[in-house]
Amino acid sequence: MDTEEESLKGQVEIWEHMSAYVDSMALKCAVELGIPDIINSHGRPVTIPEIISSLPTTTSSPDMIDYLTRIMRLLVRKRIFASKFDQESNKTHYDLTPSSKWLLKESRSNLSPFVLFVLDPWLLKPFHTMAKCVKEGGLPFEKAHGVEIWDFASANPQFNRLFNDAMRCATEIIINPMLVEYKDGFNGIESLVDVGGGTGTMIAEIVKANPHIRGINFDLPHVLATAPEQPGVEHVGGNMFVDIPEADAVIMKWILHDWGDEDCVKILSNCRKAIAKKKNGKVIIVDSLLRPDGDGSFDKTVSAFDLVMMAHTSGGKERTETEWKMLLNSSGFPRYNIIQIRAFPSIIEAFPAPSP
């Protein structure tokens, strides 16, 4: 039987979980208002009136100071911002923290587009259908919007832009630790195809760091329609479920977690065909490793993203090492290496079975 103290702790935890969405919405509000950039532009801690005077608004409301003070108070408690009360001026000054520095738009390490993406009403709506899907089956995103996410993106340029911006910012954050901690992994590769490469950010950075590589950015035509030209990179439109351009190696970032096992086997099988003529061909998978009981830096977030995949995709999920091994074996990749990097995802090198 629970003690009175244990019971109270349980109640506290439910209240905290119940109100956790408020933290996310306050964070989104700060990003939408550009508060990290406003503080950074002053080069010093600033007051609420100074933040308000920097907002791109032509209206003034007596509620503005009250609203923003309360929002900032919560975000200070969550260590997104820091605050210090100055007794001489009787004012509170707000400053950046290591967390809010990841939200600066001028920085390449900028998570703001991803914040705006995952907290957009389009992507929150499917979560409200989860209980119904558990009882009745079906896909949360499709129940919420009438179509699967990829069809929604194809028909909705605004959503497609939101998605591409989020993927680009994630790539820019992942690419530096990958190029440093996996730099030897690109040795001996003359041609590399980035499957589902979006607007080409990742393959362009890889080619820039490894000029000996000919880069191929492979994605759906509507995605490539907004892709800029990149030195050493060729944009090729197509469907990874049909075929993939031939290359020495294939790289995929956050692609397989979007799909169920059956679809992943199709994609990986096409990857295997794409490198079949190469003696030392391999597939480089940049994706998360799910550790349900792990206490690593990103383990909680990976567990949360497993439900994000459930809500947004057609059978997508984060996978444990055992699940990755089964998936790779089923696709003709009996050998693999896992390389941990200082980023959200890991790198999984997959090697095909030798030809008979």
mmCIF file of N, CA and C in Angstrom, residues 241 252-268 285-293 298-299 301-307 309-310 313-331 336 338 340 344-348:
data_model
loop_
_atom_site.group_PDB
_atom_site.id
_atom_site.type_symbol
_atom_site.label_atom_id
_atom_site.label_comp_id
_atom_site.label_asym_id
_atom_site.label_seq_id
_atom_site.Cartn_x
_atom_site.Cartn_y
_atom_site.Cartn_z
ATOM 1 N N PHE A 241 10.853 3.788 -53.244
ATOM 2 C CA PHE A 241 10.183 2.496 -53.233
ATOM 3 C C PHE A 241 10.248 1.806 -54.601
ATOM 4 N N MET A 252 21.142 7.794 -45.478
ATOM 5 C CA MET A 252 19.755 8.174 -45.175
ATOM 6 C C MET A 252 19.693 8.755 -43.770
ATOM 7 N N LYS A 253 19.192 9.972 -43.650
ATOM 8 C CA LYS A 253 19.016 10.591 -42.338
ATOM 9 C C LYS A 253 17.530 10.681 -42.016
ATOM 10 N N TRP A 254 17.162 10.085 -40.906
ATOM 11 C CA TRP A 254 15.781 10.150 -40.424
ATOM 12 C C TRP A 254 14.778 9.805 -41.532
ATOM 13 N N ILE A 255 15.068 8.721 -42.250
ATOM 14 C CA ILE A 255 14.139 8.237 -43.273
ATOM 15 C C ILE A 255 13.432 6.980 -42.780
ATOM 16 N N LEU A 256 14.207 6.001 -42.317
ATOM 17 C CA LEU A 256 13.617 4.707 -41.969
ATOM 18 C C LEU A 256 12.699 4.788 -40.755
ATOM 19 N N HIS A 257 12.934 5.765 -39.870
ATOM 20 C CA HIS A 257 12.026 5.850 -38.722
ATOM 21 C C HIS A 257 10.644 6.363 -39.119
ATOM 22 N N ASP A 258 10.511 6.814 -40.365
ATOM 23 C CA ASP A 258 9.210 7.269 -40.859
ATOM 24 C C ASP A 258 8.330 6.118 -41.348
ATOM 25 N N TRP A 259 8.891 4.908 -41.408
ATOM 26 C CA TRP A 259 8.187 3.813 -42.073
ATOM 27 C C TRP A 259 8.171 2.554 -41.211
ATOM 28 N N GLY A 260 7.146 1.709 -41.464
ATOM 29 C CA GLY A 260 7.059 0.417 -40.808
ATOM 30 C C GLY A 260 8.075 -0.550 -41.367
ATOM 31 N N ASP A 261 8.185 -1.707 -40.739
ATOM 32 C CA ASP A 261 9.224 -2.672 -41.116
ATOM 33 C C ASP A 261 9.118 -3.120 -42.565
ATOM 34 N N GLU A 262 7.911 -3.403 -43.028
ATOM 35 C CA GLU A 262 7.738 -3.895 -44.407
ATOM 36 C C GLU A 262 8.223 -2.865 -45.421
ATOM 37 N N ASP A 263 7.866 -1.598 -45.198
ATOM 38 C CA ASP A 263 8.312 -0.547 -46.111
ATOM 39 C C ASP A 263 9.823 -0.340 -46.009
ATOM 40 N N CYS A 264 10.375 -0.457 -44.797
ATOM 41 C CA CYS A 264 11.822 -0.292 -44.621
ATOM 42 C C CYS A 264 12.598 -1.369 -45.366
ATOM 43 N N VAL A 265 12.074 -2.577 -45.364
ATOM 44 C CA VAL A 265 12.729 -3.668 -46.102
ATOM 45 C C VAL A 265 12.758 -3.342 -47.591
ATOM 46 N N LYS A 266 11.673 -2.765 -48.121
ATOM 47 C CA LYS A 266 11.647 -2.367 -49.537
ATOM 48 C C LYS A 266 12.703 -1.303 -49.813
ATOM 49 N N ILE A 267 12.773 -0.301 -48.937
ATOM 50 C CA ILE A 267 13.747 0.782 -49.128
ATOM 51 C C ILE A 267 15.171 0.242 -49.048
ATOM 52 N N LEU A 268 15.444 -0.544 -48.017
ATOM 53 C CA LEU A 268 16.791 -1.084 -47.837
ATOM 54 C C LEU A 268 17.166 -2.045 -48.964
ATOM 55 N N ILE A 285 23.157 4.754 -42.235
ATOM 56 C CA ILE A 285 21.851 5.120 -41.691
ATOM 57 C C ILE A 285 22.069 6.082 -40.518
ATOM 58 N N VAL A 286 21.539 7.271 -40.650
ATOM 59 C CA VAL A 286 21.617 8.258 -39.567
ATOM 60 C C VAL A 286 20.243 8.305 -38.921
ATOM 61 N N ASP A 287 20.111 7.602 -37.814
ATOM 62 C CA ASP A 287 18.791 7.445 -37.199
ATOM 63 C C ASP A 287 18.976 7.167 -35.713
ATOM 64 N N SER A 288 17.891 7.215 -34.976
ATOM 65 C CA SER A 288 17.982 7.086 -33.520
ATOM 66 C C SER A 288 17.987 5.634 -33.073
ATOM 67 N N LEU A 289 18.582 5.417 -31.928
ATOM 68 C CA LEU A 289 18.619 4.097 -31.293
ATOM 69 C C LEU A 289 17.782 4.195 -30.017
ATOM 70 N N LEU A 290 16.702 3.459 -29.976
ATOM 71 C CA LEU A 290 15.780 3.516 -28.841
ATOM 72 C C LEU A 290 16.288 2.650 -27.693
ATOM 73 N N ARG A 291 16.463 3.281 -26.553
ATOM 74 C CA ARG A 291 16.834 2.571 -25.320
ATOM 75 C C ARG A 291 15.760 2.893 -24.283
ATOM 76 N N PRO A 292 14.726 2.060 -24.178
ATOM 77 C CA PRO A 292 13.578 2.383 -23.309
ATOM 78 C C PRO A 292 13.953 2.682 -21.864
ATOM 79 N N ASP A 293 14.996 2.027 -21.370
ATOM 80 C CA ASP A 293 15.413 2.249 -19.980
ATOM 81 C C ASP A 293 16.711 3.049 -19.887
ATOM 82 N N PHE A 298 19.922 11.833 -24.804
ATOM 83 C CA PHE A 298 18.782 11.943 -25.707
ATOM 84 C C PHE A 298 17.767 10.814 -25.542
ATOM 85 N N ASP A 299 17.957 9.923 -24.586
ATOM 86 C CA ASP A 299 17.096 8.739 -24.489
ATOM 87 C C ASP A 299 15.633 9.094 -24.234
ATOM 88 N N THR A 301 14.126 11.851 -25.154
ATOM 89 C CA THR A 301 13.598 12.463 -26.372
ATOM 90 C C THR A 301 13.327 11.413 -27.440
ATOM 91 N N VAL A 302 14.203 10.413 -27.559
ATOM 92 C CA VAL A 302 13.975 9.341 -28.534
ATOM 93 C C VAL A 302 12.692 8.589 -28.195
ATOM 94 N N SER A 303 12.450 8.316 -26.912
ATOM 95 C CA SER A 303 11.216 7.642 -26.508
ATOM 96 C C SER A 303 10.000 8.487 -26.859
ATOM 97 N N ALA A 304 10.104 9.816 -26.672
ATOM 98 C CA ALA A 304 9.002 10.700 -27.034
ATOM 99 C C ALA A 304 8.787 10.708 -28.545
ATOM 100 N N PHE A 305 9.892 10.722 -29.299
ATOM 101 C CA PHE A 305 9.776 10.757 -30.759
ATOM 102 C C PHE A 305 9.202 9.458 -31.316
ATOM 103 N N ASP A 306 9.290 8.376 -30.555
ATOM 104 C CA ASP A 306 8.638 7.145 -30.983
ATOM 105 C C ASP A 306 7.131 7.373 -31.120
ATOM 106 N N LEU A 307 6.548 8.154 -30.200
ATOM 107 C CA LEU A 307 5.121 8.478 -30.293
ATOM 108 C C LEU A 307 4.860 9.538 -31.361
ATOM 109 N N MET A 309 6.421 9.603 -34.168
ATOM 110 C CA MET A 309 6.358 8.784 -35.387
ATOM 111 C C MET A 309 5.005 8.079 -35.496
ATOM 112 N N MET A 310 4.505 7.602 -34.369
ATOM 113 C CA MET A 310 3.202 6.937 -34.371
ATOM 114 C C MET A 310 2.099 7.902 -34.785
ATOM 115 N N THR A 313 3.211 9.345 -38.897
ATOM 116 C CA THR A 313 3.616 8.560 -40.059
ATOM 117 C C THR A 313 2.758 7.313 -40.249
ATOM 118 N N SER A 314 3.049 6.605 -41.323
ATOM 119 C CA SER A 314 2.311 5.387 -41.660
ATOM 120 C C SER A 314 3.087 4.168 -41.168
ATOM 121 N N GLY A 315 3.132 4.003 -39.859
ATOM 122 C CA GLY A 315 3.819 2.840 -39.294
ATOM 123 C C GLY A 315 5.230 3.115 -38.839
ATOM 124 N N GLY A 316 5.667 4.374 -38.885
ATOM 125 C CA GLY A 316 7.018 4.710 -38.473
ATOM 126 C C GLY A 316 7.227 4.540 -36.976
ATOM 127 N N LYS A 317 8.477 4.362 -36.585
ATOM 128 C CA LYS A 317 8.797 4.180 -35.167
ATOM 129 C C LYS A 317 10.297 4.306 -34.968
ATOM 130 N N GLU A 318 10.687 4.574 -33.723
ATOM 131 C CA GLU A 318 12.088 4.476 -33.352
ATOM 132 C C GLU A 318 12.364 3.016 -32.987
ATOM 133 N N ARG A 319 13.610 2.563 -33.183
ATOM 134 C CA ARG A 319 13.907 1.146 -33.041
ATOM 135 C C ARG A 319 15.059 0.879 -32.074
ATOM 136 N N THR A 320 14.936 -0.233 -31.373
ATOM 137 C CA THR A 320 16.026 -0.701 -30.519
ATOM 138 C C THR A 320 17.087 -1.361 -31.393
ATOM 139 N N GLU A 321 18.259 -1.643 -30.833
ATOM 140 C CA GLU A 321 19.292 -2.309 -31.619
ATOM 141 C C GLU A 321 18.814 -3.664 -32.111
ATOM 142 N N THR A 322 18.075 -4.386 -31.286
ATOM 143 C CA THR A 322 17.532 -5.691 -31.705
ATOM 144 C C THR A 322 16.620 -5.538 -32.905
ATOM 145 N N GLU A 323 15.783 -4.504 -32.893
ATOM 146 C CA GLU A 323 14.868 -4.276 -34.017
ATOM 147 C C GLU A 323 15.630 -3.850 -35.259
ATOM 148 N N TRP A 324 16.675 -3.030 -35.098
ATOM 149 C CA TRP A 324 17.492 -2.657 -36.250
ATOM 150 C C TRP A 324 18.172 -3.883 -36.849
ATOM 151 N N LYS A 325 18.690 -4.756 -35.993
ATOM 152 C CA LYS A 325 19.375 -5.959 -36.468
ATOM 153 C C LYS A 325 18.435 -6.838 -37.277
ATOM 154 N N MET A 326 17.222 -7.043 -36.787
ATOM 155 C CA MET A 326 16.239 -7.858 -37.500
ATOM 156 C C MET A 326 15.888 -7.224 -38.837
ATOM 157 N N LEU A 327 15.727 -5.916 -38.846
ATOM 158 C CA LEU A 327 15.375 -5.203 -40.073
ATOM 159 C C LEU A 327 16.487 -5.317 -41.107
ATOM 160 N N LEU A 328 17.714 -5.129 -40.681
ATOM 161 C CA LEU A 328 18.845 -5.197 -41.601
ATOM 162 C C LEU A 328 19.049 -6.614 -42.130
ATOM 163 N N ASN A 329 18.932 -7.607 -41.264
ATOM 164 C CA ASN A 329 19.060 -8.997 -41.708
ATOM 165 C C ASN A 329 18.002 -9.344 -42.744
ATOM 166 N N SER A 330 16.790 -8.855 -42.533
ATOM 167 C CA SER A 330 15.694 -9.136 -43.467
ATOM 168 C C SER A 330 15.903 -8.478 -44.828
ATOM 169 N N SER A 331 16.784 -7.470 -44.864
ATOM 170 C CA SER A 331 17.003 -6.714 -46.101
ATOM 171 C C SER A 331 18.303 -7.077 -46.790
ATOM 172 N N TYR A 336 26.684 -5.022 -39.394
ATOM 173 C CA TYR A 336 26.452 -3.601 -39.153
ATOM 174 C C TYR A 336 27.348 -3.116 -38.009
ATOM 175 N N ILE A 338 27.453 0.228 -35.122
ATOM 176 C CA ILE A 338 26.773 1.396 -34.557
ATOM 177 C C ILE A 338 27.836 2.360 -34.043
ATOM 178 N N GLN A 340 28.245 5.914 -32.133
ATOM 179 C CA GLN A 340 27.602 6.976 -31.378
ATOM 180 C C GLN A 340 28.280 8.306 -31.703
ATOM 181 N N PHE A 344 21.536 13.840 -31.602
ATOM 182 C CA PHE A 344 20.316 13.076 -31.344
ATOM 183 C C PHE A 344 20.380 11.669 -31.963
ATOM 184 N N PRO A 345 20.647 11.545 -33.259
ATOM 185 C CA PRO A 345 20.725 10.207 -33.847
ATOM 186 C C PRO A 345 22.098 9.573 -33.702
ATOM 187 N N SER A 346 22.161 8.296 -34.017
ATOM 188 C CA SER A 346 23.421 7.563 -34.114
ATOM 189 C C SER A 346 23.679 7.271 -35.594
ATOM 190 N N ILE A 347 24.827 6.680 -35.880
ATOM 191 C CA ILE A 347 25.124 6.232 -37.238
ATOM 192 C C ILE A 347 25.184 4.716 -37.236
ATOM 193 N N ILE A 348 24.455 4.108 -38.164
ATOM 194 C CA ILE A 348 24.464 2.662 -38.323
ATOM 195 C C ILE A 348 25.012 2.355 -39.722
#
